[in-house]
Amino acid sequence: MAAPELLSDEGYRADGRRPAELRKVRARMGVFAQADGSAYIEQGNTKALAVVYGPHEMRGSRSKALPDRALVNCQYSMATFSTGERRRRPHGDRQAGELALQLKQTFEAAILTRLYPRSQIDIYVQILQADGGNYCACVNAATLAVMDAGIPMRDYVCASAAGLAEDTPLADLSGPEEAAGGPRLVLALLPASGQIALLQLSARLHQERLEAVLEAAGRACRALHAVLDRVVRQRLQEVTALLGD
Amino acid sequence: MKATPLSNCERRFLLRAVEERKRLDGRQCYDYRNVRISFGADYGCCIVELGKTRVLAQVSCELVPPKPNRPTEGILFFNLELSPMAAPGFEPGRQSELLVKLNRLIERCLRNSKCIDTESLCVVAGEKVWQIRLDLHLLNHDGNIIDAASIAGIVALCHFRRPDVSVQGEEVTVYTPEERDPVPLSIHHMPICVSFAFFQQGTYLLVDPSEREERVMDGLLVIAMNKHHEICTIQSSGGIMLVKDQVLRCSKITAVKVAEITELIQKALENDQKVRKEGGKFGFAESIPNQKITTFKMESAAVDTNNVEEQAEEIITKADPPSEVFAKPILHTPGTAQIGEGIENSWGDLEESEREEAAEEEGESEAAAFECQKMETEDTSTMRETKKDEPIVLSDSEEEEVVILEPQELPKKTRTQTNLKQENTSKKAFNKRRRKKRAAH
């Protein structure tokens, strides 16, 4: 059984996109009324939901409170119906733990935590449908949710995955492309300054190709930033219209 | 047990040292510590020492039914454990963030990079495959666990031999090591992790951070590469903001380091192979007489003494000439004592509160010996005359002038001097001059 080709002869990928093209992004903010901030994002077939509570007083152990900044608490879970086969454990396994840690690391760098000492910000993300780019969809949804909650951040955090098909870097990998086993680079970027909040690579990639793949992921993040910015401004217009200004 | 927190002055000291590109153990910014690999008696057991960080790796295998969605592939299982013997902060049975992070890194480095051929581990498709289990135990934590663990893991996997199997129709025969020689695993390449510690928001970079440097660093970047310049995994952690150029620079440094380490590993494997073939003794027990793994050896550091004399002469010519010597009596008010400063300490002799300082040119030992004699012969309650105009009083009080009440009651002890000069100066100036005289000597 031959593995499906990542890139056809005409230069099209399996789902008809060009190598540098992103999947269609649809996002909404303010999905839940109860949470301080919430957002829902669809990137192709991947659907992610993010909810933010905070900043509020430390729940649980007060001793973990940081005296000069806020603690960011993240939880990542995948719904049992999100993958092809039913998942037994929505959260608590090692992979979910690692992704939660990475989310925490990303947002601790981006949120201005020094403004809220001794308090806690909770970010909960849930994957409703997993089709490649789970972590990236989570980061993008969480960015929108944090903005919806009104928590100040240094910049948008946009994340995208990039891969390689022979010599061409591919941006925004879908599920089958990730499962094919090629190299996969996940990048979380602050677009204005170009600083990298998180960088993760799995599977083998030759050192000389690293720059090209990094560049492709960076461009995808910037394109995503434009889309997210539009969503935020639209939401702002809606809210001010409702308030009757 | 909670780990002792790092004090602020130590933190400041380490950060200042990093700014001046100096490290506590004298390494350069891009230098690795010494890597030592020793093998156990069984195949697949090894201990790797990276400086003082020690990791024990053990590989074992078992015949099991395969996973349903991958019937022709063997199963790999990796496990890293942090035992409390490594550091007081590690507790057994508690899954800390560090443990999750390290385990996922090891898995990605060794499993996702496909360094082991899992198809070759299949015995009967769909029924029996080999399950290879790699257990890593941290024995001592002195920084950079991930590098040591990745080296230990790949060395153990290369060293391991699984029993030979033959399949006849439905029957599977597993041969013991005595019947047929065990077979090594088929390893495509050797991924090695290299860690970079970032300080000051990415301005300063250190390779192979030690435990102290890890405590004060801003963040960590781990790059795993093999000797063919293929990057197997990159992981940034700790909340630092990186720039693309830094990542590319780190990957170039990694290529150099990985080449060195891979060579070392291959030499170690060859040595062990040779020793076993020639029938020599092998295993951890053999390392004991050589003191390879049982003790921490103090490593001697090379000191450059080429131009010490010139440097010393330069310092002497540039320094001020020693000033005149003034001998002063030093009075201790009741309740103060003197330690060091060339005089025998009076810590236990709070009753005898007066001394006189000898002229140092005459030789302190002479005076000290003389004073010893004097002490023995003196009675603490007798009074002595001073030959000075004004005694210098050493006391804990911070008043400008010390008024000695009832001076007649204080026992005085004098040391007869051969060269006495009388001068009235403050105690501070006297001490300063004493220190300068010492430097000149």
XYZ file of C-alpha atoms in Angstrom:
686
model
C 0.000 0.000 0.000
C 1.702 3.162 -1.141
C 1.651 6.084 1.230
C -0.464 8.946 -0.102
C 1.646 11.561 -1.796
C 1.885 14.768 0.083
C 2.375 16.865 -3.001
C 1.087 15.929 -6.443
C 2.963 16.598 -9.663
C 1.037 19.779 -10.324
C 1.921 21.082 -6.907
C -1.378 20.438 -5.136
C -1.753 18.805 -1.762
C -4.180 16.027 -0.931
C -6.984 18.445 -0.039
C -6.397 20.695 -3.030
C -4.360 23.424 -1.372
C -1.125 24.952 -2.551
C 1.919 24.356 -0.341
C 1.788 27.731 1.406
C -1.985 27.939 1.678
C -3.775 27.808 5.028
C -7.048 26.013 5.666
C -10.206 28.062 5.958
C -10.416 29.770 9.362
C -13.701 30.590 11.030
C -13.702 32.069 14.516
C -16.164 33.508 16.989
C -15.569 35.246 20.291
C -17.876 35.460 23.260
C -19.410 32.038 22.820
C -20.270 31.500 26.489
C -21.933 34.052 28.709
C -20.722 32.609 32.012
C -16.976 32.608 31.415
C -14.907 35.766 31.491
C -13.730 35.085 27.967
C -14.411 32.397 25.412
C -13.739 31.694 21.759
C -14.383 29.029 19.164
C -12.198 28.426 16.149
C -12.387 26.136 13.138
C -9.299 25.557 11.033
C -10.393 23.301 8.225
C -11.915 20.350 10.036
C -10.187 20.970 13.356
C -12.544 22.540 15.863
C -11.320 23.960 19.166
C -13.030 25.741 22.012
C -11.241 27.880 24.587
C -12.551 29.354 27.834
C -10.758 31.786 30.129
C -11.544 32.549 33.761
C -9.641 35.262 35.473
C -7.746 36.953 36.796
C -9.167 35.801 40.102
C -7.930 34.835 43.513
C -5.848 31.700 43.855
C -7.996 28.626 44.173
C -6.572 25.588 45.794
C -3.247 26.062 47.514
C -2.489 29.663 48.387
C 1.136 28.752 48.812
C 1.565 28.420 45.075
C 0.655 32.069 44.556
C 3.496 34.027 43.016
C 4.194 37.254 44.872
C 4.920 39.374 41.832
C 2.840 37.952 39.027
C -0.204 35.914 38.097
C -0.170 32.148 37.737
C -1.428 30.825 34.414
C -3.185 27.488 34.771
C -3.938 25.597 31.573
C -5.817 22.425 30.874
C -5.941 20.702 27.528
C -8.456 18.018 26.779
C -9.724 16.224 23.718
C -13.346 15.197 23.591
C -13.880 11.466 23.412
C -15.588 11.874 20.039
C -12.863 14.055 18.553
C -10.820 11.349 16.816
C -11.736 8.504 14.517
C -11.645 5.948 17.343
C -13.312 6.845 20.613
C -10.770 8.100 23.119
C -10.848 6.661 26.604
C -9.234 9.474 28.557
C -10.071 13.063 27.675
C -7.242 14.386 29.810
C -4.653 13.076 32.201
C -2.458 11.148 29.825
C 1.070 12.201 29.094
C 0.395 13.888 25.789
C -2.366 16.054 27.224
C -0.085 16.923 30.131
C 2.695 17.986 27.809
C 0.407 20.094 25.627
C -1.040 21.786 28.725
C 2.488 22.601 29.883
C 3.322 24.063 26.509
C 0.185 26.181 26.489
C 1.095 27.448 29.931
C 4.574 28.314 28.808
C 3.315 30.141 25.729
C 0.778 32.237 27.552
C 2.966 33.026 30.520
C 5.303 34.670 28.068
C 2.565 36.563 26.245
C 0.204 37.736 29.005
C 1.324 40.697 31.100
C 1.262 38.691 34.301
C 3.088 41.325 36.320
C -0.087 43.375 36.448
C -1.912 40.808 38.593
C 0.250 39.594 41.463
C -0.936 36.707 43.612
C -3.800 35.845 41.293
C -4.624 33.081 38.857
C -5.729 32.986 35.245
C -7.346 29.736 34.050
C -7.320 28.722 30.405
C -9.269 25.624 29.419
C -9.138 24.364 25.853
C -11.130 21.523 24.410
C -10.726 19.903 21.027
C -14.072 19.001 19.575
C -12.770 17.582 16.325
C -9.146 16.723 15.693
C -7.881 16.883 12.141
C -4.301 18.027 12.398
C -2.892 21.122 14.065
C -4.539 20.498 17.448
C -2.073 22.501 19.469
C -2.111 25.364 16.973
C -5.900 25.606 16.984
C -5.804 25.622 20.790
C -3.324 28.464 20.912
C -5.289 30.538 18.426
C -8.561 29.924 20.240
C -6.961 30.729 23.589
C -5.561 34.005 22.221
C -9.030 35.080 21.178
C -10.503 33.964 24.489
C -7.902 35.887 26.499
C -8.659 38.960 24.431
C -12.359 38.435 24.969
C -11.735 38.333 28.720
C -9.947 41.649 28.528
C -6.624 40.405 29.898
C -3.727 42.488 28.530
C -1.238 40.672 26.312
C 1.993 41.719 24.636
C 0.709 40.744 21.220
C -1.437 38.131 19.508
C -0.056 34.613 19.829
C -0.494 32.850 16.513
C 0.504 29.250 16.070
C 0.920 27.164 12.987
C 2.419 23.829 12.022
C 4.649 23.348 9.005
C 6.008 20.260 7.328
C 8.136 19.228 4.433
C 7.298 17.349 1.251
C 10.584 16.532 -0.477
C 11.935 20.035 -0.839
C 8.821 22.133 -0.505
C 7.743 23.341 2.898
C 4.026 22.871 3.577
C 2.112 25.237 5.857
C -0.745 24.219 8.167
C -0.705 20.442 8.099
C -3.971 18.552 8.033
C -4.601 15.235 9.791
C -3.492 12.804 7.068
C -0.408 14.898 6.353
C 0.611 14.745 10.014
C -0.005 11.021 10.219
C 2.215 10.424 7.174
C 5.171 10.684 9.516
C 7.172 13.464 7.945
C 8.783 16.262 9.935
C 6.410 18.556 11.751
C 7.404 21.942 13.140
C 5.016 23.737 15.498
C 5.663 27.433 15.930
C 3.924 29.926 18.217
C 4.813 33.453 17.210
C 4.174 37.001 18.368
C 3.773 38.538 14.898
C 4.695 42.153 15.576
C 8.116 41.473 17.023
C 8.758 38.116 15.386
C 9.588 36.512 18.714
C 9.054 32.805 19.069
C 7.123 31.780 22.165
C 7.243 28.070 21.466
C 9.176 25.955 19.017
C 8.766 22.222 18.723
C 9.939 19.835 16.039
C 9.255 16.127 15.770
C 10.566 13.574 13.275
C 13.701 14.038 11.281
C 14.490 17.209 9.403
C 17.805 17.995 7.821
C 19.599 20.963 9.322
C 19.736 22.811 6.031
C 16.000 22.654 5.580
C 15.329 24.100 9.016
C 15.420 27.702 7.894
C 12.976 27.153 5.028
C 10.470 25.355 7.243
C 10.784 27.995 9.978
C 10.179 30.681 7.388
C 7.073 28.903 6.064
C 5.649 28.515 9.565
C 6.376 32.171 10.308
C 4.554 33.309 7.181
C 1.566 31.104 8.046
C 1.442 32.631 11.533
C 1.439 36.141 10.120
C -1.368 35.289 7.705
C -3.338 33.845 10.595
C -2.703 37.006 12.585
C -4.429 39.053 9.897
C -7.483 36.798 10.075
C -7.676 36.836 13.863
C -7.274 40.594 13.931
C -10.255 40.932 11.631
C -12.325 38.709 13.914
C -11.436 40.771 16.987
C -12.290 44.058 15.316
C -15.575 42.686 14.095
C -16.430 41.540 17.594
C -15.568 44.968 18.941
C -17.932 46.540 16.455
C -20.690 44.160 17.489
C -20.209 44.862 21.156
C -20.167 48.627 20.770
C -23.252 48.455 18.554
C -25.056 46.498 21.265
C -24.033 49.020 23.881
C -25.634 51.656 21.721
C -22.637 53.934 21.245
C 11.427 16.988 50.657
C 11.522 20.495 49.349
C 14.671 21.565 47.579
C 16.615 24.376 49.214
C 15.926 27.622 47.379
C 18.772 29.507 45.825
C 19.924 32.559 47.743
C 19.771 35.950 46.088
C 23.471 36.611 46.342
C 24.301 33.309 44.705
C 21.837 34.072 41.933
C 23.378 37.493 41.387
C 26.850 36.018 41.397
C 25.975 33.428 38.777
C 24.276 35.980 36.536
C 27.219 38.349 36.790
C 29.570 35.502 35.945
C 27.503 34.641 32.874
C 27.620 38.255 31.736
C 31.392 38.137 31.915
C 31.319 34.809 30.048
C 32.733 32.883 32.958
C 31.376 29.635 34.327
C 31.813 28.194 37.799
C 33.731 25.140 36.631
C 36.004 27.069 34.295
C 34.422 25.892 31.040
C 33.923 28.067 28.000
C 30.397 28.985 26.937
C 30.169 26.216 24.351
C 32.055 23.482 26.205
C 30.616 20.195 27.328
C 31.570 18.463 30.527
C 33.408 15.156 30.350
C 31.302 12.250 29.172
C 32.150 8.831 30.618
C 30.409 5.680 29.538
C 30.707 2.395 31.392
C 28.910 -0.849 30.619
C 27.465 -3.482 32.881
C 27.889 -7.206 32.656
C 24.558 -7.735 30.855
C 23.974 -6.527 27.374
C 21.946 -3.353 27.355
C 23.038 -1.908 30.685
C 25.152 1.177 30.917
C 25.910 4.185 33.084
C 26.646 7.565 31.526
C 28.294 10.360 33.492
C 28.075 13.894 32.186
C 30.237 15.746 34.668
C 28.568 14.655 37.895
C 25.164 13.917 36.413
C 24.719 10.149 36.287
C 22.090 8.173 34.431
C 21.657 4.403 34.428
C 20.000 2.827 31.405
C 18.702 -0.713 31.103
C 17.089 -2.316 28.078
C 14.950 -5.432 28.289
C 12.741 -7.301 25.849
C 9.655 -9.468 25.882
C 7.460 -11.271 23.353
C 3.967 -9.784 23.321
C 1.011 -9.523 20.957
C 1.257 -6.365 18.830
C -0.980 -3.322 18.865
C -4.131 -3.895 16.797
C -3.597 -1.001 14.418
C 0.076 -1.887 13.798
C 0.296 -5.655 13.477
C 3.737 -5.830 11.886
C 5.629 -3.464 14.129
C 7.345 -4.057 17.439
C 6.531 -1.987 20.506
C 8.905 0.485 22.100
C 8.447 1.668 25.640
C 10.508 4.425 27.229
C 10.491 5.389 30.866
C 12.606 7.905 32.741
C 12.513 7.991 36.521
C 13.790 10.641 38.851
C 14.708 8.950 42.082
C 15.085 10.871 45.336
C 18.713 9.797 45.461
C 19.389 12.145 42.597
C 18.282 15.332 44.293
C 16.413 16.113 47.491
C 13.660 17.878 45.589
C 12.503 14.729 43.773
C 9.779 12.764 45.459
C 8.817 9.228 44.554
C 5.473 8.615 42.941
C 4.655 12.230 42.186
C 4.399 13.172 38.530
C 6.007 16.555 38.413
C 6.124 18.829 35.404
C 9.785 18.120 34.915
C 9.177 14.398 34.708
C 6.450 14.790 32.082
C 8.629 17.120 30.059
C 11.677 14.833 30.174
C 9.702 11.727 29.342
C 8.033 13.350 26.353
C 11.384 14.626 25.109
C 12.959 11.192 25.339
C 9.987 9.660 23.564
C 10.082 12.184 20.772
C 13.826 11.949 20.426
C 13.973 8.157 20.257
C 10.568 7.075 18.996
C 9.425 9.706 16.522
C 12.836 9.939 14.929
C 12.561 6.261 14.023
C 16.081 5.450 15.082
C 15.109 1.839 15.794
C 13.671 -0.296 13.031
C 10.407 -1.558 14.514
C 9.570 -3.759 11.533
C 12.560 -5.961 12.316
C 11.101 -6.637 15.756
C 8.165 -8.512 14.284
C 8.240 -12.292 14.807
C 4.793 -13.467 13.709
C 2.708 -10.740 12.133
C -0.368 -9.998 14.155
C 0.529 -12.418 16.949
C 3.968 -12.001 18.407
C 6.315 -9.077 18.339
C 9.201 -7.976 20.523
C 8.478 -5.281 23.048
C 11.657 -3.347 23.800
C 11.617 -1.486 27.067
C 14.157 1.196 27.960
C 14.338 2.249 31.595
C 16.363 5.284 32.548
C 17.123 6.096 36.158
C 18.674 9.334 37.249
C 21.263 8.593 39.918
C 22.685 12.052 40.471
C 21.388 15.417 39.355
C 23.984 18.018 38.497
C 22.224 19.682 35.613
C 21.317 18.753 32.069
C 19.434 15.530 32.709
C 18.103 15.339 29.178
C 21.488 15.157 27.464
C 22.794 12.482 29.779
C 19.549 10.525 29.468
C 19.539 10.640 25.680
C 23.161 9.483 25.498
C 22.486 6.698 27.996
C 19.379 5.636 26.100
C 20.967 5.362 22.703
C 24.120 3.702 24.052
C 22.061 1.095 25.894
C 19.987 0.410 22.789
C 23.104 0.012 20.663
C 24.645 -2.273 23.264
C 21.591 -4.468 23.736
C 21.302 -7.965 22.266
C 17.953 -9.715 22.012
C 17.579 -13.499 21.919
C 17.570 -15.086 18.502
C 14.230 -16.399 17.237
C 13.311 -18.786 14.501
C 9.837 -19.392 13.126
C 8.774 -22.670 11.546
C 5.220 -22.418 10.334
C 3.260 -21.774 13.485
C 6.025 -22.678 15.873
C 8.249 -20.017 17.344
C 11.503 -21.045 19.002
C 13.349 -18.592 21.190
C 16.982 -19.587 21.603
C 18.802 -18.968 24.833
C 22.122 -17.099 24.720
C 23.973 -20.376 25.137
C 22.352 -21.957 22.079
C 22.684 -19.074 19.712
C 24.362 -15.696 20.032
C 21.938 -12.905 20.780
C 21.204 -10.492 17.985
C 21.656 -6.713 18.191
C 18.817 -4.315 17.433
C 18.880 -2.621 14.079
C 19.571 1.030 14.757
C 19.431 3.457 11.875
C 21.043 6.453 13.499
C 21.955 7.854 16.906
C 20.062 10.975 17.980
C 21.774 12.969 20.733
C 20.177 15.879 22.596
C 22.090 19.100 23.214
C 20.745 21.664 25.659
C 21.194 25.408 25.495
C 20.471 27.648 28.478
C 19.454 31.230 27.778
C 20.109 34.175 30.080
C 19.059 37.809 29.950
C 16.266 37.313 27.413
C 18.464 35.429 25.012
C 21.578 37.604 25.077
C 23.799 34.971 26.644
C 23.880 31.335 25.765
C 25.473 28.394 27.567
C 25.787 24.825 26.367
C 25.325 21.997 28.862
C 24.147 23.974 31.901
C 25.095 22.694 35.321
C 22.543 22.465 38.111
C 23.258 25.943 39.467
C 23.116 27.502 36.034
C 19.811 25.747 35.391
C 18.300 27.390 38.449
C 19.038 30.903 37.289
C 18.428 30.496 33.567
C 15.552 32.137 31.746
C 14.782 29.239 29.482
C 16.066 26.130 27.767
C 16.291 25.033 24.149
C 16.902 21.349 23.416
C 17.973 20.248 19.936
C 18.398 16.561 19.150
C 20.489 15.727 16.120
C 22.314 12.780 14.675
C 25.677 12.779 13.011
C 24.141 13.051 9.536
C 22.999 16.581 10.442
C 19.375 15.570 10.662
C 17.492 17.311 13.419
C 15.360 14.819 15.292
C 13.604 17.161 17.659
C 13.625 20.760 18.834
C 11.927 21.861 21.995
C 11.943 25.301 23.545
C 10.781 25.621 27.125
C 10.745 28.042 29.988
C 8.992 30.982 28.445
C 11.893 32.625 26.648
C 11.268 34.521 23.476
C 13.547 33.281 20.744
C 14.495 34.795 17.447
C 14.991 32.744 14.292
C 18.731 33.526 14.097
C 19.335 32.190 17.578
C 17.691 28.910 16.670
C 19.775 28.561 13.519
C 22.969 29.383 15.381
C 22.154 26.804 18.041
C 21.557 24.167 15.404
C 25.024 24.791 13.965
C 26.630 24.426 17.394
C 24.649 21.233 17.929
C 26.065 19.701 14.764
C 29.615 20.117 16.057
C 28.870 18.761 19.512
C 26.915 15.767 18.249
C 29.779 14.726 15.994
C 32.154 14.676 18.965
C 29.801 12.766 21.213
C 28.902 10.193 18.572
C 32.581 9.452 18.078
C 33.000 8.969 21.797
C 30.056 6.593 21.939
C 31.330 4.488 19.089
C 34.743 4.212 20.657
C 33.225 3.125 23.949
C 31.065 0.515 22.232
C 34.035 -0.827 20.305
C 36.163 -1.051 23.432
C 33.531 -3.002 25.248
C 33.033 -5.283 22.286
C 36.762 -5.975 22.158
C 36.989 -6.732 25.860
C 34.122 -9.181 25.695
C 35.477 -10.928 22.632
C 38.935 -11.339 24.098
C 37.414 -12.887 27.164
C 38.530 -10.113 29.435
C 36.569 -9.041 32.457
C 33.790 -6.558 31.943
C 30.963 -5.051 33.848
C 30.552 -2.499 36.591
C 32.604 -4.520 39.046
C 35.632 -4.027 36.874
C 35.238 -0.278 37.020
C 35.627 -0.217 40.782
C 39.414 -0.621 40.992
C 39.807 2.031 38.325
C 37.584 4.253 40.413
C 35.500 4.930 37.378
C 32.026 4.852 38.787
C 32.185 4.536 42.525
C 33.802 7.801 43.470
C 33.627 11.328 42.343
C 37.136 12.119 41.337
C 38.396 15.610 41.954
C 39.421 16.728 38.550
C 42.589 18.709 38.428
C 42.340 21.939 36.561
C 45.298 23.165 34.565
C 46.728 26.418 35.801
C 48.803 28.530 33.501
C 52.014 29.421 35.368
C 53.970 30.648 32.403
C 54.336 34.276 33.256
C 53.513 34.256 36.917
C 56.844 35.776 37.821
C 56.483 38.668 35.429
C 52.984 39.335 36.619
C 54.081 39.280 40.228
C 56.937 41.659 39.570
C 54.598 44.007 37.755
C 52.258 44.082 40.678
C 55.077 44.761 43.107
C 56.544 47.606 41.088
C 53.172 49.204 40.632
C 52.214 48.943 44.283
C 53.005 51.638 46.808
C 56.058 51.061 48.939
C 55.279 49.974 52.455
C 54.768 52.813 54.853
C 56.511 53.340 58.103
C 55.750 50.981 60.781
C 53.875 52.207 63.776
C 53.487 50.084 66.734
C 50.399 50.545 68.699
C 48.938 48.936 71.616
C 45.577 47.453 70.925
C 43.134 47.564 73.727
C 40.237 45.252 73.851
C 37.410 46.503 75.907
C 35.804 43.840 77.968
C 33.625 41.732 75.807
C 35.612 41.845 72.550
C 38.080 39.312 71.316
C 40.562 39.081 68.506
C 40.864 36.327 65.944
C 43.510 36.154 63.287
C 45.415 39.211 62.056
C 48.658 37.507 62.830
C 48.114 37.443 66.542
C 46.950 34.442 68.378
C 43.307 34.638 68.937
C 41.911 35.710 72.186
C 38.516 34.252 71.619
C 38.600 32.382 74.844
C 40.542 34.969 76.722
C 38.025 37.700 77.151
C 39.505 38.554 80.508
C 42.840 39.549 79.016
C 41.876 42.473 76.974
C 45.035 44.178 75.938
C 47.653 43.409 73.433
C 50.277 45.314 71.713
C 51.057 44.912 68.095
C 54.671 44.207 67.237
C 56.475 45.852 64.398
C 55.960 43.444 61.556
C 59.365 43.873 59.972
C 60.881 42.191 62.946
C 59.072 38.997 62.068
C 55.748 38.044 63.390
C 56.799 34.604 64.428
C 59.410 35.994 66.688
C 56.982 38.319 68.272
C 54.361 35.627 68.457
C 56.744 33.252 70.110
C 57.793 35.984 72.381
C 54.242 36.773 73.191
C 53.462 33.167 73.894
C 56.195 33.174 76.384
C 54.915 36.368 77.790
C 51.456 35.005 78.113
C 52.611 32.041 80.026
C 54.622 34.057 82.412
C 52.138 36.780 82.949
C 49.492 36.908 85.440
C 46.293 38.289 84.076
C 45.659 40.463 86.988
C 48.959 42.307 86.955
C 49.209 45.585 85.285
C 51.797 46.609 82.824
C 52.912 49.915 81.650
C 52.386 50.893 78.144
C 55.128 52.500 76.223
C 52.782 54.395 74.017
C 51.067 57.627 74.360
C 47.649 56.478 73.505
C 46.248 53.005 73.390
C 44.183 51.892 70.424
C 40.981 50.383 71.510
C 39.235 47.648 69.578
C 35.691 47.239 70.591
C 32.277 46.497 69.201
C 30.898 49.833 70.042
C 30.299 52.292 67.265
C 30.972 55.387 69.217
C 33.600 57.726 67.885
C 35.433 57.960 71.100
C 35.612 55.178 73.530
C 35.814 56.202 77.082
C 37.353 53.561 79.209
C 35.911 53.593 82.632
C 38.140 52.660 85.499
C 41.155 51.956 83.373
C 43.195 51.036 86.355
C 41.356 47.772 86.678
C 42.094 46.517 83.202
C 45.021 44.190 83.134
C 47.561 45.213 80.619
C 49.961 43.041 78.834
C 52.816 44.339 76.835
C 55.185 42.908 74.408
C 58.554 44.453 74.444
C 59.503 45.640 71.032
C 62.799 46.231 69.428
C 61.539 48.898 67.132
C 59.014 51.157 68.631
C 57.544 54.237 67.222
C 55.022 56.322 68.871
C 52.294 57.771 66.908
C 48.759 58.686 67.572
C 46.453 57.593 64.848
C 43.042 56.143 64.597
C 42.430 52.462 64.555
C 41.066 52.423 61.033
C 44.114 53.983 59.458
C 46.268 51.593 61.369
C 44.389 48.608 60.060
C 44.574 49.897 56.544
C 48.285 50.292 56.752
C 48.615 46.867 58.215
C 46.771 45.405 55.306
C 48.930 47.232 52.809
C 52.044 45.989 54.497
C 50.747 42.486 54.233
C 50.116 42.854 50.513
C 53.636 44.062 49.966
C 54.976 41.036 51.747
